């Protein structure tokens, strides 16, 4: 065989070997869309931006992730994000477990009233068997969960009066984000629950269409709800809302194993940073109390319930807990209760 022909054949073979790698590199999209509720500066949204920035930076721009805050890819309706991901509208997301609970019944565990008394209890769930079980459920829905975050314990505020007993809630119109369990909780406490997107909440508070709302303190402060007639806030820690950093299975499968590991590590770091930001300033468990001080400096009357006062609310909502535990799954609920007892002892 002549040298020139041998060179041509080798060149063709080399090109053929290179084609799968070139094709794989070219299959990456110019942009990947990440959906999240709200916007900076709230920790929830900050975690999403942090994840996108880490992935884009560490991949050298090969995986270019752009954040679409305010759930704008689903018209502001955060309850549609999971469906939109499965339809290919959303590539990455930081989901609130409250918003996806209507589609994934197991994450409703975290909305069982007064299940988690502390951050230690919360951590025992997301970092243990319960968290792994729930990630397994998500994976069966064409979603790849990579890391946990935390939206925070949801406290209740209103424009009418301090809330210290269940009777204080009677007749108040309280906004909640999503999930029929919240209708049951507030009906059990004698309030009038109103489901409403976050985008509609601020105008509803300013006009008095609703009397109050329940959200983490960091969000209350960031959106200056004290200027929307929310002058009374009760710290009752009735539920906490974990976040799930996830992406669609089809997008995940399009990445090389090395890039999958990169995306996972970035999600885990963003999740750790987001949890620390969520807990900043709340006092106790190793943090300062700057957020509580800020509330009072803004003229908000802050009522912190004792353990005995919380029990009164827990007793009123026990039928709701039992009803929804059956929906979530008795085995998963028992596993969660056991994990919480272990860290409480």
Coordinates of C-alpha atoms in Angstrom, one line a residue:
X1 CA 0.0 0.0 0.0
X2 CA 1.4 3.4 -0.9
X3 CA 2.2 5.9 1.7
X4 CA -0.3 8.4 0.5
X5 CA -3.2 5.9 0.5
X6 CA -2.2 4.7 4.0
X7 CA -2.2 8.3 5.2
X8 CA -5.7 8.8 3.8
X9 CA -7.0 5.7 5.4
X10 CA -5.5 6.5 8.8
X11 CA -6.9 10.0 8.5
X12 CA -10.3 8.7 7.8
X13 CA -10.2 6.3 10.7
X14 CA -9.1 9.0 13.0
X15 CA -11.9 11.2 11.9
X16 CA -14.3 8.4 12.4
X17 CA -13.1 7.9 15.9
X18 CA -13.4 11.6 16.7
X19 CA -16.9 11.9 15.4
X20 CA -18.7 10.4 18.5
X21 CA -16.9 12.8 20.8
X22 CA -17.5 15.8 18.5
X23 CA -21.2 14.9 18.2
X24 CA -21.5 14.5 21.9
X25 CA -19.9 17.9 22.6
X26 CA -22.1 19.5 20.0
X27 CA -25.2 18.0 21.6
X28 CA -24.9 20.4 24.6
X29 CA -27.4 23.2 24.3
X30 CA -26.4 26.9 24.1
X31 CA -28.5 27.4 27.3
X32 CA -30.2 25.3 30.0
X33 CA -33.2 26.9 31.7
X34 CA -33.4 26.8 35.6
X35 CA -36.7 27.7 37.2
X36 CA -37.2 29.0 40.7
X37 CA -39.8 30.8 42.7
X38 CA -39.1 34.4 43.8
X39 CA -35.8 36.2 43.1
X40 CA -32.7 37.3 45.0
X41 CA -32.2 38.3 47.8
X42 CA -34.3 35.5 49.3
X43 CA -32.1 32.4 50.1
X44 CA -34.4 30.1 48.1
X45 CA -33.7 32.0 44.9
X46 CA -30.1 32.6 45.8
X47 CA -29.5 28.9 46.0
X48 CA -30.7 28.6 42.4
X49 CA -28.5 31.4 41.1
X50 CA -25.5 29.9 43.1
X51 CA -26.0 26.5 41.4
X52 CA -26.3 28.0 37.9
X53 CA -23.2 30.2 38.5
X54 CA -21.1 27.3 39.8
X55 CA -22.1 24.9 36.9
X56 CA -21.4 27.6 34.3
X57 CA -18.1 28.6 35.8
X58 CA -16.7 25.2 36.5
X59 CA -17.7 23.8 33.1
X60 CA -16.0 26.7 31.4
X61 CA -19.3 27.7 29.9
X62 CA -19.9 24.3 28.2
X63 CA -23.0 23.9 30.4
X64 CA -24.5 27.4 30.4
X65 CA -27.3 27.5 33.0
X66 CA -29.6 30.6 33.1
X67 CA -32.0 31.2 35.9
X68 CA -35.6 32.2 35.2
X69 CA -36.8 33.6 38.6
X70 CA -40.4 34.2 39.6
X71 CA -41.4 30.9 38.0
X72 CA -41.8 32.9 34.8
X73 CA -41.4 29.8 32.6
X74 CA -44.8 28.6 34.0
X75 CA -46.5 32.0 34.1
X76 CA -45.8 32.5 37.8
X77 CA -47.6 29.3 38.9
X78 CA -44.9 27.5 40.9
X79 CA -47.1 24.4 41.2
X80 CA -46.6 23.6 37.5
X81 CA -42.8 23.5 37.6
X82 CA -42.5 19.7 38.0
X83 CA -44.9 19.1 35.1
X84 CA -43.1 21.6 33.0
X85 CA -39.8 19.8 33.6
X86 CA -41.3 16.5 32.6
X87 CA -42.6 18.2 29.4
X88 CA -39.2 19.6 28.5
X89 CA -40.0 23.3 29.2
X90 CA -37.7 23.4 32.2
X91 CA -34.2 21.8 32.4
X92 CA -33.1 22.5 35.9
X93 CA -35.1 23.6 39.0
X94 CA -35.0 24.2 42.7
X95 CA -38.3 22.8 43.8
X96 CA -40.2 23.7 46.9
X97 CA -41.6 20.4 48.3
X98 CA -44.8 22.3 49.1
X99 CA -45.2 23.1 45.4
X100 CA -44.6 19.6 44.1
X101 CA -46.5 17.8 46.9
X102 CA -49.7 17.7 44.8
X103 CA -47.8 15.6 42.2
X104 CA -45.5 13.7 44.6
X105 CA -47.5 12.6 47.6
X106 CA -44.4 11.4 49.6
X107 CA -42.9 15.0 49.9
X108 CA -46.2 15.9 51.7
X109 CA -44.4 14.4 54.7
X110 CA -42.8 17.8 55.4
X111 CA -46.2 19.5 55.5
X112 CA -47.5 17.3 58.4
X113 CA -48.2 19.9 61.1
X114 CA -45.7 20.0 64.0
X115 CA -43.8 16.9 62.8
X116 CA -40.3 18.6 63.0
X117 CA -39.7 20.5 66.2
X118 CA -36.2 21.8 65.3
X119 CA -33.5 22.1 62.6
X120 CA -31.9 18.9 64.1
X121 CA -35.1 17.1 63.3
X122 CA -35.3 18.5 59.9
X123 CA -31.7 17.5 59.2
X124 CA -32.3 14.0 60.4
X125 CA -34.9 13.6 57.7
X126 CA -33.2 15.1 54.7
X127 CA -29.8 13.5 55.5
X128 CA -31.0 10.1 56.4
X129 CA -33.0 7.2 55.0
X130 CA -36.1 9.4 54.6
X131 CA -34.3 11.8 52.3
X132 CA -32.9 8.9 50.2
X133 CA -36.3 7.3 49.9
X134 CA -37.8 10.5 48.6
X135 CA -35.0 11.0 46.1
X136 CA -35.8 7.5 44.9
X137 CA -39.4 8.5 44.4
X138 CA -38.4 11.6 42.4
X139 CA -36.1 9.5 40.1
X140 CA -39.1 7.4 39.1
X141 CA -40.8 10.5 37.8
X142 CA -38.1 11.3 35.2
X143 CA -36.4 13.8 37.5
X144 CA -32.9 13.5 38.9
X145 CA -32.6 15.0 42.4
X146 CA -29.1 16.0 43.4
X147 CA -29.2 17.9 46.7
X148 CA -31.4 19.3 49.4
X149 CA -31.9 22.9 50.4
X150 CA -34.2 24.6 52.9
X151 CA -36.8 27.3 52.5
X152 CA -37.1 27.4 56.3
X153 CA -39.7 27.0 59.1
X154 CA -42.9 28.7 58.0
X155 CA -44.1 31.3 60.6
X156 CA -47.5 33.0 60.5
X157 CA -48.1 36.7 60.3
X158 CA -51.2 38.9 60.1
X159 CA -52.6 42.4 60.2
X160 CA -55.1 41.9 63.0
X161 CA -53.7 40.5 66.3
X162 CA -51.0 38.4 67.9
X163 CA -51.5 34.7 67.6
X164 CA -50.7 32.7 70.7
X165 CA -53.6 30.2 70.9
X166 CA -55.7 28.4 68.2
X167 CA -58.6 30.7 69.0
X168 CA -56.6 33.7 67.9
X169 CA -56.7 32.3 64.3
X170 CA -60.4 32.1 64.2
X171 CA -61.9 34.0 61.2
X172 CA -58.6 35.2 59.8
X173 CA -58.1 34.9 56.0
X174 CA -54.7 33.2 55.7
X175 CA -52.9 32.8 52.4
X176 CA -51.1 29.5 51.6
X177 CA -49.1 28.5 48.5
X178 CA -50.4 25.1 47.5
X179 CA -51.6 21.8 48.9
X180 CA -55.0 20.7 50.2
X181 CA -53.4 19.8 53.5
X182 CA -53.0 23.5 54.3
X183 CA -56.8 24.0 53.7
X184 CA -57.4 21.2 56.3
X185 CA -54.8 22.7 58.8
X186 CA -56.3 26.2 58.8
X187 CA -59.9 25.0 58.8
X188 CA -59.1 22.9 61.8
X189 CA -57.8 26.1 63.5
X190 CA -60.9 28.1 62.6
X191 CA -59.2 30.3 60.0
X192 CA -60.3 30.9 56.4
X193 CA -57.5 29.5 54.1
X194 CA -56.9 31.1 50.7
X195 CA -54.7 29.4 48.1
X196 CA -52.7 32.0 46.1
X197 CA -49.5 32.2 44.1
X198 CA -46.6 34.1 45.6
X199 CA -46.9 36.6 42.7
X200 CA -50.4 37.5 43.9
X201 CA -49.6 37.6 47.6
X202 CA -48.1 41.1 48.0
X203 CA -51.0 42.9 46.3
X204 CA -53.5 40.8 48.3
X205 CA -51.8 41.8 51.6
X206 CA -51.7 45.5 50.6
X207 CA -55.4 45.6 49.7
X208 CA -56.5 43.5 52.7
X209 CA -57.9 40.7 50.4
X210 CA -56.2 38.4 52.9
X211 CA -55.3 39.1 56.6
X212 CA -52.2 37.1 56.8
X213 CA -49.8 34.6 55.4
X214 CA -47.2 31.9 56.3
X215 CA -43.7 32.0 55.1
X216 CA -40.1 31.8 56.4
X217 CA -38.8 34.9 58.3
X218 CA -36.1 35.5 55.6
X219 CA -38.8 36.0 53.0
X220 CA -40.9 38.2 55.3
X221 CA -37.9 40.5 55.7
X222 CA -36.8 40.5 52.1
X223 CA -40.2 41.4 50.8
X224 CA -40.9 43.9 53.6
X225 CA -44.2 42.4 54.6
X226 CA -44.2 44.7 57.6
X227 CA -45.0 47.4 55.1
X228 CA -48.0 45.3 53.9
X229 CA -49.9 45.6 57.2
X230 CA -48.2 42.5 58.6
X231 CA -47.6 43.8 62.1
X232 CA -48.0 40.6 64.1
X233 CA -45.7 37.5 63.5
X234 CA -45.8 34.2 65.5
X235 CA -42.9 31.8 65.6
X236 CA -44.6 28.4 65.8
X237 CA -42.4 26.3 63.4
X238 CA -45.4 24.3 62.3
X239 CA -43.8 23.0 59.0
X240 CA -40.5 23.4 57.3
X241 CA -40.2 23.4 53.5
X242 CA -37.2 21.5 52.1
X243 CA -35.9 22.4 48.6
X244 CA -34.8 19.9 46.0
X245 CA -32.1 20.8 43.5
X246 CA -33.0 18.7 40.4
X247 CA -32.8 18.4 36.7
X248 CA -34.7 16.5 34.0
X249 CA -33.5 12.9 33.4
X250 CA -33.2 13.6 29.6
X251 CA -30.8 16.5 30.3
X252 CA -28.9 14.5 32.9
X253 CA -28.5 11.6 30.5
X254 CA -27.1 13.9 27.8
X255 CA -24.1 14.9 30.0
X256 CA -20.9 12.9 30.2
X257 CA -20.2 11.1 33.5
X258 CA -17.6 13.7 34.4
X259 CA -20.1 16.5 33.7
X260 CA -22.8 14.7 35.7
X261 CA -20.4 14.6 38.7
X262 CA -19.6 18.3 38.2
X263 CA -23.3 19.2 38.2
X264 CA -24.0 17.1 41.3
X265 CA -21.1 18.6 43.3
X266 CA -22.2 22.1 42.3
X267 CA -25.8 21.3 43.5
X268 CA -24.5 20.0 46.8
X269 CA -22.4 23.1 47.4
X270 CA -25.2 25.4 46.5
X271 CA -27.5 23.5 48.8
X272 CA -25.2 23.7 51.8
X273 CA -24.7 27.5 51.2
X274 CA -28.4 28.0 50.8
X275 CA -29.3 26.2 54.0
X276 CA -26.7 28.3 55.9
X277 CA -28.2 31.5 54.4
X278 CA -31.7 30.4 55.3
X279 CA -30.8 29.9 59.0
X280 CA -28.8 33.1 59.4
X281 CA -30.0 35.4 62.1
X282 CA -32.8 33.2 63.6
X283 CA -31.0 32.7 66.9
X284 CA -30.3 29.4 68.6
X285 CA -28.5 26.4 67.3
X286 CA -25.3 28.4 66.8
X287 CA -26.6 31.4 64.8
X288 CA -27.0 35.0 65.8
X289 CA -30.5 36.6 66.3
X290 CA -30.1 39.5 63.8
X291 CA -33.2 38.6 61.9
X292 CA -35.3 38.6 65.0
X293 CA -33.9 42.0 66.0
X294 CA -34.6 43.3 62.6
X295 CA -38.3 42.3 62.9
X296 CA -38.7 44.1 66.1
X297 CA -36.8 47.2 64.8
X298 CA -39.4 47.4 62.0
X299 CA -42.2 47.5 64.5
X300 CA -43.3 43.9 64.1
X301 CA -44.8 42.3 67.3
X302 CA -43.0 38.9 67.5
X303 CA -44.6 36.2 69.5
X304 CA -42.4 33.1 70.1
X305 CA -44.5 30.1 71.3
X306 CA -43.3 27.9 74.1
X307 CA -43.4 24.1 73.7
X308 CA -46.6 23.9 75.6
X309 CA -48.3 26.6 73.4
X310 CA -47.2 24.7 70.3
X311 CA -48.8 21.5 71.7
X312 CA -52.1 23.2 71.8
X313 CA -51.9 23.8 68.0
X314 CA -50.6 20.3 67.4
X315 CA -53.5 18.8 69.3
X316 CA -56.0 20.8 67.2
X317 CA -54.4 19.7 64.0
X318 CA -53.8 16.0 65.0
X319 CA -56.7 14.7 62.9
X320 CA -55.2 16.5 59.9
X321 CA -51.8 14.9 60.7
X322 CA -53.4 11.4 60.9
X323 CA -55.4 11.9 57.7
X324 CA -52.5 13.1 55.6
X325 CA -50.0 10.6 57.1
X326 CA -52.1 7.9 55.4
X327 CA -51.8 9.7 52.1
X328 CA -48.1 10.3 52.4
X329 CA -47.5 6.7 53.3
X330 CA -47.6 5.2 56.9
X331 CA -44.2 3.5 56.5
X332 CA -42.5 6.6 55.5
X333 CA -44.1 8.6 58.3
X334 CA -43.1 6.0 60.9
X335 CA -39.5 6.1 59.6
X336 CA -39.5 9.9 59.9
X337 CA -41.0 9.8 63.4
X338 CA -38.3 7.3 64.5
X339 CA -35.5 9.4 63.0
X340 CA -36.8 12.5 64.8
X341 CA -37.1 10.7 68.2
X342 CA -33.5 9.5 67.8
X343 CA -32.1 13.1 67.6
X344 CA -34.5 14.4 70.3
X345 CA -33.3 11.9 72.9

